[in-house]
Amino acid sequence: GGSAAHGLIAGLDPNNGALLWTHPHKTSWGLNIALPVWGDDGILVMSSAYGTGARALKLTREGGKTTVKELWANNRMRVHHTTMVRVGEVIYASSGDFGPAPLTAIDVRTGEIKWQERVFPKASFVYADGKFFVVDEDGGVSLATLSPAGAKVISKFSLLEHNAWTAPTLAGTKLYVRDRKSIAALEVGR
């Protein structure tokens, strides 16, 4: 049942739901909201708020069996309910829960924090064409570049009026953003 998986990250067979592997990831109040990030190099990164932090697992599959090795854990990357995006060897995300949530860049291989900057309030984003479309919880919509060297805001405007916690969605050249009351479609193509 559900209680058996409490405090664990688990891998399931998508064909039948069979449990393939587990790894401990205990969180305060049993909450793990942010989606993990998978890389072609077999590294899975998950992060939770409320003091837990992030960890990276290296998954290898051989002879029908999955082996899990924890590469690192870092309490300074605590993603609450927003998105994590991996570009190359770096993951970008807002880190924090009740207080400030600085934008954070962390090295996927080592868990080293590259930088933390208070560029936006707690934010979710989508990555396309070398840029990040950012929606922060105060309703700001921004276009930015993020790199291992830092963040650069290209443009920013206030659009949404209520708490905006939903990640933006990009479909073709239309960016969909919403808050708790309204939704907007923005044309972002050239």
Coordinates of C-alpha atoms in Angstrom, one line a residue:
G1 CA 0.0 0.0 0.0
G2 CA 0.9 3.7 0.1
S3 CA 2.5 3.5 3.5
A4 CA 5.1 1.0 2.3
A5 CA 6.5 3.6 0.0
H6 CA 6.6 6.4 2.6
G7 CA 10.1 8.1 2.6
L8 CA 11.3 6.4 -0.5
I9 CA 12.0 7.3 -4.1
A10 CA 10.9 4.3 -6.2
G11 CA 11.3 3.0 -9.7
L12 CA 8.3 1.1 -11.2
D13 CA 8.0 -1.0 -14.3
P14 CA 5.7 1.1 -16.6
N15 CA 4.2 -2.1 -18.1
N16 CA 2.9 -3.7 -14.9
G17 CA 3.7 -1.4 -11.9
A18 CA 6.2 -3.9 -10.4
L19 CA 8.6 -2.3 -8.0
L20 CA 12.1 -2.2 -9.6
W21 CA 14.1 -0.3 -7.0
T22 CA 13.8 2.1 -4.0
H23 CA 16.1 4.6 -2.3
P24 CA 15.5 6.5 1.0
H25 CA 14.3 10.1 0.7
K26 CA 12.6 11.1 3.9
T27 CA 10.8 14.4 4.0
S28 CA 9.1 16.5 6.7
W29 CA 5.4 15.6 6.8
G30 CA 5.9 13.0 4.0
L31 CA 5.8 15.7 1.4
N32 CA 7.7 15.5 -1.9
I33 CA 6.0 17.7 -4.4
A34 CA 8.5 18.7 -7.1
L35 CA 8.9 16.4 -10.0
P36 CA 12.4 14.7 -10.3
V37 CA 14.6 15.4 -13.3
W38 CA 16.1 12.6 -15.4
G39 CA 19.2 12.8 -17.6
D40 CA 20.4 10.7 -20.5
D41 CA 23.5 9.9 -18.3
G42 CA 21.3 7.9 -16.0
I43 CA 21.3 10.5 -13.2
L44 CA 18.0 11.2 -11.4
V45 CA 17.8 14.3 -9.3
M46 CA 15.0 14.9 -6.8
S47 CA 14.5 17.8 -4.4
S48 CA 12.1 18.5 -1.5
A49 CA 11.4 21.5 0.7
Y50 CA 10.9 21.7 4.5
G51 CA 14.6 20.9 5.3
T52 CA 15.1 17.8 3.2
G53 CA 17.1 19.1 0.2
A54 CA 18.2 17.4 -3.0
R55 CA 19.9 14.2 -3.9
A56 CA 21.2 12.6 -7.1
L57 CA 21.0 8.9 -7.9
K58 CA 22.9 7.2 -10.6
L59 CA 20.8 4.4 -12.1
T60 CA 22.4 1.6 -14.1
R61 CA 20.5 -1.4 -15.6
E62 CA 22.2 -4.7 -16.3
G63 CA 20.8 -8.2 -16.7
G64 CA 17.3 -7.0 -15.9
K65 CA 18.3 -5.5 -12.6
T66 CA 18.6 -1.8 -11.7
T67 CA 21.4 -0.7 -9.4
V68 CA 21.0 2.6 -7.5
K69 CA 24.0 4.6 -6.3
E70 CA 23.6 7.9 -4.4
L71 CA 26.1 10.4 -5.9
W72 CA 25.4 13.3 -3.5
A73 CA 22.9 15.0 -1.2
N74 CA 22.7 18.8 -0.6
N75 CA 20.3 20.6 1.8
R76 CA 20.8 24.0 0.1
M77 CA 18.7 22.9 -2.9
R78 CA 15.1 22.6 -1.5
V79 CA 12.5 22.8 -4.2
H80 CA 9.0 23.3 -2.9
H81 CA 6.5 22.8 -5.7
T82 CA 8.1 24.6 -8.6
T83 CA 10.0 23.1 -11.6
M84 CA 13.6 22.0 -11.9
V85 CA 15.2 22.2 -15.4
R86 CA 18.4 20.6 -16.4
V87 CA 20.5 22.1 -19.1
G88 CA 23.8 20.3 -19.7
E89 CA 25.4 19.5 -16.3
V90 CA 23.4 22.1 -14.3
I91 CA 19.9 22.0 -12.8
Y92 CA 18.1 25.4 -12.2
A93 CA 15.3 25.8 -9.6
S94 CA 13.9 28.1 -6.9
S95 CA 15.1 26.8 -3.6
G96 CA 13.0 27.5 -0.5
D97 CA 9.6 27.0 1.1
F98 CA 8.3 29.5 3.7
G99 CA 11.0 32.2 3.3
P100 CA 12.9 33.5 0.3
A101 CA 13.4 31.1 -2.6
P102 CA 16.6 32.1 -4.4
L103 CA 17.1 30.9 -7.9
T104 CA 19.7 28.2 -7.5
A105 CA 22.1 26.4 -10.0
I106 CA 23.5 23.1 -8.9
D107 CA 26.0 20.7 -10.6
V108 CA 24.3 17.4 -11.4
R109 CA 27.4 15.4 -11.1
T110 CA 28.8 16.8 -7.7
G111 CA 25.9 18.6 -5.9
E112 CA 28.0 21.7 -5.8
I113 CA 26.0 25.0 -5.7
K114 CA 27.2 27.1 -8.6
W115 CA 25.2 30.2 -7.5
Q116 CA 22.1 31.4 -5.7
E117 CA 20.5 34.7 -6.7
R118 CA 17.3 36.5 -5.7
V119 CA 16.4 37.2 -9.3
F120 CA 12.7 36.3 -9.0
P121 CA 10.2 35.4 -6.3
K122 CA 9.6 31.6 -6.1
A123 CA 9.3 30.6 -9.8
S124 CA 8.6 27.9 -12.3
F125 CA 9.9 27.9 -15.8
V126 CA 10.1 26.2 -19.1
Y127 CA 13.3 26.1 -21.3
A128 CA 13.2 26.6 -25.1
D129 CA 15.6 27.9 -27.7
G130 CA 18.3 28.6 -25.2
K131 CA 16.1 30.8 -22.9
F132 CA 13.9 30.3 -19.9
F133 CA 10.3 31.5 -19.8
V134 CA 9.7 32.2 -16.1
V135 CA 6.5 32.7 -14.1
D136 CA 7.0 33.7 -10.5
E137 CA 4.4 33.4 -7.7
D138 CA 3.8 37.1 -7.7
G139 CA 2.5 37.0 -11.3
G140 CA 5.6 38.2 -13.1
V141 CA 6.4 36.7 -16.5
S142 CA 10.0 36.9 -17.6
L143 CA 12.4 35.8 -20.3
A144 CA 15.9 35.0 -19.0
T145 CA 19.1 33.2 -19.8
L146 CA 20.5 31.0 -17.0
S147 CA 24.0 29.6 -17.2
P148 CA 26.6 28.1 -14.8
A149 CA 27.9 31.7 -14.5
G150 CA 24.6 33.3 -13.4
A151 CA 21.2 34.6 -14.4
K152 CA 20.4 37.4 -16.8
V153 CA 16.9 38.8 -17.2
I154 CA 16.1 39.8 -20.8
S155 CA 12.6 41.1 -20.1
K156 CA 10.0 41.1 -17.3
F157 CA 6.4 42.3 -16.9
S158 CA 3.6 41.9 -14.4
L159 CA 0.7 39.9 -15.8
L160 CA -1.1 37.8 -13.3
E161 CA -2.8 39.2 -10.2
H162 CA -3.2 36.2 -7.9
N163 CA -0.9 33.6 -6.5
A164 CA 0.7 31.9 -9.6
W165 CA 2.0 28.5 -8.7
T166 CA 1.3 26.6 -12.0
A167 CA 4.3 26.0 -14.2
P168 CA 4.1 27.7 -17.6
T169 CA 3.4 25.5 -20.7
L170 CA 4.9 26.1 -24.1
A171 CA 3.0 24.7 -27.2
G172 CA 4.6 25.7 -30.4
T173 CA 5.0 29.5 -30.1
K174 CA 2.3 30.0 -27.5
L175 CA 3.1 30.3 -23.8
Y176 CA 0.3 29.5 -21.5
V177 CA 0.4 30.9 -18.0
R178 CA -2.1 31.0 -15.2
D179 CA -2.7 32.0 -11.6
R180 CA -5.5 30.9 -9.2
K181 CA -8.1 32.9 -11.1
S182 CA -7.2 33.4 -14.8
I183 CA -5.2 32.0 -17.7
A184 CA -3.4 33.7 -20.5
A185 CA -1.9 32.7 -23.8
L186 CA 1.1 34.7 -25.0
E187 CA 2.5 34.6 -28.5
V188 CA 6.3 34.3 -28.1
G189 CA 7.4 33.4 -31.6
R190 CA 9.5 35.7 -33.7

